[in-house]
PDB file of C-alpha atoms in Angstrom:
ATOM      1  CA  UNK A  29     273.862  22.524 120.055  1.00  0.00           C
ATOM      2  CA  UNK A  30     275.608  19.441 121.977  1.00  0.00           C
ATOM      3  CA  UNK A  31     273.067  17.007 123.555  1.00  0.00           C
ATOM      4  CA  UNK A  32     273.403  16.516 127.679  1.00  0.00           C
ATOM      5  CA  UNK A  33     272.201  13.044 128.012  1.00  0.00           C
ATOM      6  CA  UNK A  34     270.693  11.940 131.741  1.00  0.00           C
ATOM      7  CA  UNK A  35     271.834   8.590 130.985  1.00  0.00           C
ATOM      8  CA  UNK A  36     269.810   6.973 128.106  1.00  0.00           C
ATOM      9  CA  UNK A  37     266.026   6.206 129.195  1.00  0.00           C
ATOM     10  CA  UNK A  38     264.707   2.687 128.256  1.00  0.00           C
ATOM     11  CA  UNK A  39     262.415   3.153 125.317  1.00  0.00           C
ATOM     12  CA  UNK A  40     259.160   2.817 126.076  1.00  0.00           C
ATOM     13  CA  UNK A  41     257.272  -0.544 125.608  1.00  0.00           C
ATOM     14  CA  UNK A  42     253.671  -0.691 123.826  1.00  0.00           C
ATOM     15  CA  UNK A  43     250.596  -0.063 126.186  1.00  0.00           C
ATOM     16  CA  UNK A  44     247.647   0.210 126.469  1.00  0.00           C
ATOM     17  CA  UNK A  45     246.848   3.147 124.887  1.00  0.00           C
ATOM     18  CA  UNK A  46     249.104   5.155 127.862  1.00  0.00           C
ATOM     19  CA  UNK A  47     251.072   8.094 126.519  1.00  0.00           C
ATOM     20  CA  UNK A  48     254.631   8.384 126.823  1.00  0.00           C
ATOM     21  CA  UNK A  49     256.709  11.381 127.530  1.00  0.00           C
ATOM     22  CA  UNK A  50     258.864  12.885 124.914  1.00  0.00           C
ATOM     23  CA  UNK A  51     261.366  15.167 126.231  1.00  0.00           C
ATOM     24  CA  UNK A  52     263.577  17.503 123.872  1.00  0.00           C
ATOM     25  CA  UNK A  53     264.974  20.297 126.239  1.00  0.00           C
ATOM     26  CA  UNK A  54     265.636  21.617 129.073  1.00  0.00           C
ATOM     27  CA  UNK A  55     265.277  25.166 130.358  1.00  0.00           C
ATOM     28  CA  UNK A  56     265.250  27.540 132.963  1.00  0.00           C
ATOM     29  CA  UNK A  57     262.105  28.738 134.927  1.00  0.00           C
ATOM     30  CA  UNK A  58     262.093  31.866 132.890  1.00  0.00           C
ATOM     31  CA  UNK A  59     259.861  31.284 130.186  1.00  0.00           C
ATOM     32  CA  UNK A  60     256.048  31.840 129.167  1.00  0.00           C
ATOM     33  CA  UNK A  61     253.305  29.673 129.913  1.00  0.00           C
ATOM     34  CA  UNK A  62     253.973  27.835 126.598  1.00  0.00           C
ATOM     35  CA  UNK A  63     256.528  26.552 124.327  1.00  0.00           C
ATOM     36  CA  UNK A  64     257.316  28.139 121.022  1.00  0.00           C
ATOM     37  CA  UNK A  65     255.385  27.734 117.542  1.00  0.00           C
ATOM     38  CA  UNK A  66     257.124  24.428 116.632  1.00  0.00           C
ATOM     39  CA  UNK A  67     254.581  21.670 116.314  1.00  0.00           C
ATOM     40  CA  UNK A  68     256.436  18.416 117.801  1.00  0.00           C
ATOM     41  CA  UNK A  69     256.070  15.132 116.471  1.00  0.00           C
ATOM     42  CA  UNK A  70     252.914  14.159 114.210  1.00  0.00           C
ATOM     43  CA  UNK A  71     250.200  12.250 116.463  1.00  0.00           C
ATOM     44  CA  UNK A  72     251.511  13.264 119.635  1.00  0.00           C
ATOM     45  CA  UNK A  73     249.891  16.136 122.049  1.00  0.00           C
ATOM     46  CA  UNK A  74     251.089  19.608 122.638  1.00  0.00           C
ATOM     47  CA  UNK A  75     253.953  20.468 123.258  1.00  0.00           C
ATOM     48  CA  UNK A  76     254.288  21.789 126.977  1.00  0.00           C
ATOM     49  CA  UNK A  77     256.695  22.278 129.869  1.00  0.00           C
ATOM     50  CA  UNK A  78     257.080  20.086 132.497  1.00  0.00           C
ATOM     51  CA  UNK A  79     258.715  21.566 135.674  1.00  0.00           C
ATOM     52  CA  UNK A  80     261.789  19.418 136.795  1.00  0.00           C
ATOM     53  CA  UNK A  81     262.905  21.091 140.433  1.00  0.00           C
ATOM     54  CA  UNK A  82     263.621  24.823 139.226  1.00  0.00           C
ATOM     55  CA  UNK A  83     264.121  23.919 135.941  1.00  0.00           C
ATOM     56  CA  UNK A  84     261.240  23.080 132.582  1.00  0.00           C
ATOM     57  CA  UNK A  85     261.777  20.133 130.091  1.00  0.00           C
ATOM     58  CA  UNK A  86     260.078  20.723 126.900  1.00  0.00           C
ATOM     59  CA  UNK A  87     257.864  17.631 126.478  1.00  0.00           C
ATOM     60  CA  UNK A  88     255.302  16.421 124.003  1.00  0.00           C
ATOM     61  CA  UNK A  89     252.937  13.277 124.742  1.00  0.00           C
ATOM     62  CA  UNK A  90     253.351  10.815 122.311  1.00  0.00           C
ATOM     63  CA  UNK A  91     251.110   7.439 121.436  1.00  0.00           C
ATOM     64  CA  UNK A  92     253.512   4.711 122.705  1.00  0.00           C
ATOM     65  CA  UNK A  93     252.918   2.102 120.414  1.00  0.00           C
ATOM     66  CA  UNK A  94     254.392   4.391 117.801  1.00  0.00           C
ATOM     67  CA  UNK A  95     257.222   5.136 119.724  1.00  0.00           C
ATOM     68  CA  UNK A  96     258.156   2.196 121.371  1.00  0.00           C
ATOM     69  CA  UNK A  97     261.656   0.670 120.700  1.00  0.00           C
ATOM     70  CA  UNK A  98     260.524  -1.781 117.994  1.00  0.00           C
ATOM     71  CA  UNK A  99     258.612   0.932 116.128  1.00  0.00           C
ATOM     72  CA  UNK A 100     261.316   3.211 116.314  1.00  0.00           C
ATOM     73  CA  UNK A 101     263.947   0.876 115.128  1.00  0.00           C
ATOM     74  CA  UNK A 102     261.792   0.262 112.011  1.00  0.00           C
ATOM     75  CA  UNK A 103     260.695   3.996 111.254  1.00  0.00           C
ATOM     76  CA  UNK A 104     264.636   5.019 112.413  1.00  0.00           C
ATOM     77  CA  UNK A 105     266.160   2.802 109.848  1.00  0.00           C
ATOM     78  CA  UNK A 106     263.930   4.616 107.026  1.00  0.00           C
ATOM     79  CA  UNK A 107     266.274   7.736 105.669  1.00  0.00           C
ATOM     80  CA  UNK A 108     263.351   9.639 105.417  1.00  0.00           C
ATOM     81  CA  UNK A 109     261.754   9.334 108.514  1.00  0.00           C
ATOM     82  CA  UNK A 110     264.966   9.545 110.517  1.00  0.00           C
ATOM     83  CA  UNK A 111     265.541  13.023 108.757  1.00  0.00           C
ATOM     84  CA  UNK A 112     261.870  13.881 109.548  1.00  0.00           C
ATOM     85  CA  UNK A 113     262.059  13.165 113.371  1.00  0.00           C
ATOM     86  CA  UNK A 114     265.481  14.922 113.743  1.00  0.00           C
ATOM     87  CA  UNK A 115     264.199  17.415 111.823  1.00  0.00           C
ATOM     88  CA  UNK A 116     261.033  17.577 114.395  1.00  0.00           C
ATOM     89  CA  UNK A 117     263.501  17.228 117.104  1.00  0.00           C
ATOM     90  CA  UNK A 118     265.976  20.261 116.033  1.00  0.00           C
ATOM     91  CA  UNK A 119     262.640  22.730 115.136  1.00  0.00           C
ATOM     92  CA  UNK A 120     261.468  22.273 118.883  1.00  0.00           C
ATOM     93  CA  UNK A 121     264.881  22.624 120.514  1.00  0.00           C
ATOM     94  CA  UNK A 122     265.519  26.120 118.348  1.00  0.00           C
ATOM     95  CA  UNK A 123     262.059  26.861 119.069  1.00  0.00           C
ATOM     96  CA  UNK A 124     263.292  26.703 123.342  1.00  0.00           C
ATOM     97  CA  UNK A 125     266.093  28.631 122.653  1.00  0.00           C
ATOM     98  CA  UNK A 126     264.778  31.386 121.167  1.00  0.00           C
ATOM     99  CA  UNK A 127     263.115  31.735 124.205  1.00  0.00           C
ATOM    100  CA  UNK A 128     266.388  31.889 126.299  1.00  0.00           C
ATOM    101  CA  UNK A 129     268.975  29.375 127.544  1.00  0.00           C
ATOM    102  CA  UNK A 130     268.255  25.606 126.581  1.00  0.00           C
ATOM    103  CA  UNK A 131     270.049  22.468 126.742  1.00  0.00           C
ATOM    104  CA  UNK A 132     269.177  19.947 123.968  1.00  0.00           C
ATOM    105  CA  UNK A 133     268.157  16.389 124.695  1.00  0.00           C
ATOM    106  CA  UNK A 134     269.275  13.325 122.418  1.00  0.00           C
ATOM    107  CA  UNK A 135     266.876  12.519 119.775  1.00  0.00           C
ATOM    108  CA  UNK A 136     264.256  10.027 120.917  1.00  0.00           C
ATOM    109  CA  UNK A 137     264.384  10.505 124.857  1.00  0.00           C
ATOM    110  CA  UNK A 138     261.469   8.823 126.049  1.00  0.00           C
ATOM    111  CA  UNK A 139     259.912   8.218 129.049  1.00  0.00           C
ATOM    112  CA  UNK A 140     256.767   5.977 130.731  1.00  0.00           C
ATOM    113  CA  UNK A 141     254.958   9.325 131.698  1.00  0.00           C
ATOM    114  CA  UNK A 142     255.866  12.633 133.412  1.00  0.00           C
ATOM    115  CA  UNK A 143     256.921  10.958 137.021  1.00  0.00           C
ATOM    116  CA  UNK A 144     259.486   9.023 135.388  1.00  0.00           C
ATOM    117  CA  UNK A 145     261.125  11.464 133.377  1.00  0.00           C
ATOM    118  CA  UNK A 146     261.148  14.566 136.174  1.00  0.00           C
ATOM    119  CA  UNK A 147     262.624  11.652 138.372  1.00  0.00           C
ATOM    120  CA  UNK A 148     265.069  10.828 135.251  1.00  0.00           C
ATOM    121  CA  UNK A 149     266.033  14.706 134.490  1.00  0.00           C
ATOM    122  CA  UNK A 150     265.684  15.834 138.100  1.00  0.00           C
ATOM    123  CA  UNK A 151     268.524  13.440 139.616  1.00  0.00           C
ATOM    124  CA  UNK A 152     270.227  16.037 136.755  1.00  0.00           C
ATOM    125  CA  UNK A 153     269.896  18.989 137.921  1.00  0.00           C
ATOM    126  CA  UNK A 154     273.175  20.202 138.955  1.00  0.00           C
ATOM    127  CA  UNK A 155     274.704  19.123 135.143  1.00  0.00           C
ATOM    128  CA  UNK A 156     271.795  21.068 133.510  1.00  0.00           C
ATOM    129  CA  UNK A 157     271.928  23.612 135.868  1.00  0.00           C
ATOM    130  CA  UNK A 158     276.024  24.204 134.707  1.00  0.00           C
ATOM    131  CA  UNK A 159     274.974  23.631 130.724  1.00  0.00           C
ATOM    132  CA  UNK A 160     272.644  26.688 130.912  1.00  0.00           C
ATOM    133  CA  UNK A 161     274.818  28.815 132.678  1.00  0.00           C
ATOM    134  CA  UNK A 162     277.975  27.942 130.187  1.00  0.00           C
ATOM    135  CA  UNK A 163     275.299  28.778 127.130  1.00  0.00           C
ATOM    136  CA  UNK A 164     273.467  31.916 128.826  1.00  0.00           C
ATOM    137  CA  UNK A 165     274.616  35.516 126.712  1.00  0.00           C
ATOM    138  CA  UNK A 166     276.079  33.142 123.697  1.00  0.00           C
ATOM    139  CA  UNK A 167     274.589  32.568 120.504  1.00  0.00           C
ATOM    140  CA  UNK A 168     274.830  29.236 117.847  1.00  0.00           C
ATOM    141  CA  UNK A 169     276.691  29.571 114.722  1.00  0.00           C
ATOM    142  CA  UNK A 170     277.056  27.148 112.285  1.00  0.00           C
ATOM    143  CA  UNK A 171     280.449  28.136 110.202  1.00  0.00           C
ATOM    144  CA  UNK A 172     281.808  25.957 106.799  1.00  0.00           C
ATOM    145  CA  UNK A 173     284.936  26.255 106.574  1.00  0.00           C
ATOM    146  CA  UNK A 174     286.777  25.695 103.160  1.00  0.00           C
ATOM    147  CA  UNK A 175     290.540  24.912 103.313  1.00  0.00           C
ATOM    148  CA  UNK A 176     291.873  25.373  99.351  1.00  0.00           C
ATOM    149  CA  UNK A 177     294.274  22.863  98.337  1.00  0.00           C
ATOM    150  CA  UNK A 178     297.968  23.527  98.034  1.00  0.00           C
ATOM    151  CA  UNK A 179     298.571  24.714  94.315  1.00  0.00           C
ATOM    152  CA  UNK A 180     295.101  24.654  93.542  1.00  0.00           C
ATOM    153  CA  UNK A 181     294.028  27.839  90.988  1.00  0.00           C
ATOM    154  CA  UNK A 182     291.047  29.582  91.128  1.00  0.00           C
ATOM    155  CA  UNK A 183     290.578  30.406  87.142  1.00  0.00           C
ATOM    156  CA  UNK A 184     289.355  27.522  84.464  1.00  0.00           C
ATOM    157  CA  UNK A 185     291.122  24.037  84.512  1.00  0.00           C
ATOM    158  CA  UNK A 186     293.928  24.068  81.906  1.00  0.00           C
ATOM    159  CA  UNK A 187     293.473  21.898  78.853  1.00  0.00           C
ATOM    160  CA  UNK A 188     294.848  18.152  79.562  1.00  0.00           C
ATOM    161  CA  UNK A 189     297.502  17.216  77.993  1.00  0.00           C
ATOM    162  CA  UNK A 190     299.319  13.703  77.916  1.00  0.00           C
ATOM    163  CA  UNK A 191     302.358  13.366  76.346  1.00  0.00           C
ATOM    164  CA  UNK A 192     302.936  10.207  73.965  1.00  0.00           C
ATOM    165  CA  UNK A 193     304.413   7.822  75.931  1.00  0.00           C
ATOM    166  CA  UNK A 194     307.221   5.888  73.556  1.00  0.00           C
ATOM    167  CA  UNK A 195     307.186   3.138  76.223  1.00  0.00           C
ATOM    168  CA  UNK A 196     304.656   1.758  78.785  1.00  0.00           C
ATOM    169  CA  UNK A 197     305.611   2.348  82.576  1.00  0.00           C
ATOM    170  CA  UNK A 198     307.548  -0.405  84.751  1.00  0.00           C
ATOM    171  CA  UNK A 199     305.105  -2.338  86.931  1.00  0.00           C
ATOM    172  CA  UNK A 200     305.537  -0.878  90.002  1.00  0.00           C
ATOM    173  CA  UNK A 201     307.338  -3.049  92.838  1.00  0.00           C
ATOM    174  CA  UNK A 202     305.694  -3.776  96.656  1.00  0.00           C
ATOM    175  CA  UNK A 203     308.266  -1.206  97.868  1.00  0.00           C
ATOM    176  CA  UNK A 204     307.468   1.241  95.732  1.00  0.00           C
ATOM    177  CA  UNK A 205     303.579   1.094  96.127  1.00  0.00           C
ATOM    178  CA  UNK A 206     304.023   0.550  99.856  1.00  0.00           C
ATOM    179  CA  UNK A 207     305.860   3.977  99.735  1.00  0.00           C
ATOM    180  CA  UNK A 208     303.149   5.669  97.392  1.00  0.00           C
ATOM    181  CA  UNK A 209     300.210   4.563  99.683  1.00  0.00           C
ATOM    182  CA  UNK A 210     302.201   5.871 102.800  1.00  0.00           C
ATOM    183  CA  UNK A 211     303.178   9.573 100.696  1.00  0.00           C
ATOM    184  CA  UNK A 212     299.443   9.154 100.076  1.00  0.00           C
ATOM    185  CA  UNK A 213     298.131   8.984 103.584  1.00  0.00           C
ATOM    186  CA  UNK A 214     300.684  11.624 104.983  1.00  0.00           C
ATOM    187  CA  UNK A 215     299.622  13.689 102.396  1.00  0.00           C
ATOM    188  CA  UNK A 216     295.836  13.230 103.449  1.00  0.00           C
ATOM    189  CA  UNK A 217     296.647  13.650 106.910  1.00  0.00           C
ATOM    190  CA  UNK A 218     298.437  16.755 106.709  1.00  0.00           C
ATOM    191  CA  UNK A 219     295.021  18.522 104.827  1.00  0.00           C
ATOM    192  CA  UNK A 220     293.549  17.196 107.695  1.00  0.00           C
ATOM    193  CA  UNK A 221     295.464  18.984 110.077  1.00  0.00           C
ATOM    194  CA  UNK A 222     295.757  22.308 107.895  1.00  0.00           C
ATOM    195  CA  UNK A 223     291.866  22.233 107.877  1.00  0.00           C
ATOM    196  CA  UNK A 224     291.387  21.316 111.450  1.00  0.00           C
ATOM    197  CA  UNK A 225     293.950  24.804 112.527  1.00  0.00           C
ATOM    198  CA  UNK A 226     292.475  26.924 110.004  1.00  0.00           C
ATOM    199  CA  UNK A 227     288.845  25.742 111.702  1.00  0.00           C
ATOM    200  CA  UNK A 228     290.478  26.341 114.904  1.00  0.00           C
ATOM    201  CA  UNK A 229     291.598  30.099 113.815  1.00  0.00           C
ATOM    202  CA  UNK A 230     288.062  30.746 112.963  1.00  0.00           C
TER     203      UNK A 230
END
């Protein structure tokens, strides 16, 4: 799913002790009284909808020490924990969508409490409004595409062989390795292109 982004919240700033208000989605009125099984972010509440006009952002309250923009640098920059929180972050939004239309937030939008972010999301309306109709009756795929390489076999690679060379090579000359690198990168852009049509044929 592609992100809509209200224009990037400022992080929240430590507090005393005062939640803030992690948003992951945004749905239409439509749904039950709760969100789906997904558990949000460790520490944080429940998660819950938060009405925004005629629309419902799924939100979770979250400590915001832990989440302010200094903490999240440091846990963000950890290859672990990054993959933990997006993983948090993608369970909840597929968790929403099961339940119907839903437009993904960025990972890590944050807000000083609920009036700030319905303020944030609800001068958005109209945008979300368009995202959920474009997405409503369609489903998510997520396709690999392989793109085989010109001459390439499919059986067992053949035995190397190297001929005894009687002499060594010439040194190549600046021409001629200018002209290799450049067959090189055509050649590399060109499998670029064939995958990027066969993708597109797909």
């Amino acid at each position: 799913m592609t992100a809509v982004s209200p224009h990037r919240p400022p992080v929240p700033h430590d507090s005393a002790g005062s939640p803030a208000t992690y948003v992951f989605a945004v749905c239409g009125p439509d749904r039950p009284a709760r969100p789906g099984p997904a558990a949000g972010h460790p520490g944080g509440g429940p998660l819950r909808f938060l009405n925004v006009g005629s629309l419902r952002a799924v939100v979770q309250d979250v400590p915001a020490d832990a989440f302010s923009e200094s903490a999240l640098r440091e846990r963000l920059t950890d290859p672990a924990e990054l993959e933990r929180c997006a993983r948090t972050h993608h369970d909840v939004v597929t968790a929403a969508a099961d339940g119907g239309p839903t437009v993904p937030l960025p990972l890590a939008t944050l807000y000083l409490g609920d009036e700030r972010a319905t303020a944030a999301l609800g001068a958005n309306q109209e945008r979300f409004r368009a995202a959920l109709d474009r997405v409503a009756g369609r489903v998510e795929w997520a396709v690999k595409v392989y793109l085989a390489q010109p001459g390439a076999t499919t059986g067992p690679p053949a035995a190397a062989h190297t001929p005894a060379r009687a002499h060594a090579p010439a040194p190549e000359t600046g021409r001629g390795y200018l002209n290799r690198l450049r067959g090189l990168r055509q050649q590399r852009e060109l499998r670029q292109d064939n995958a990027l049509a066969a993708a597109g044929r797909v």
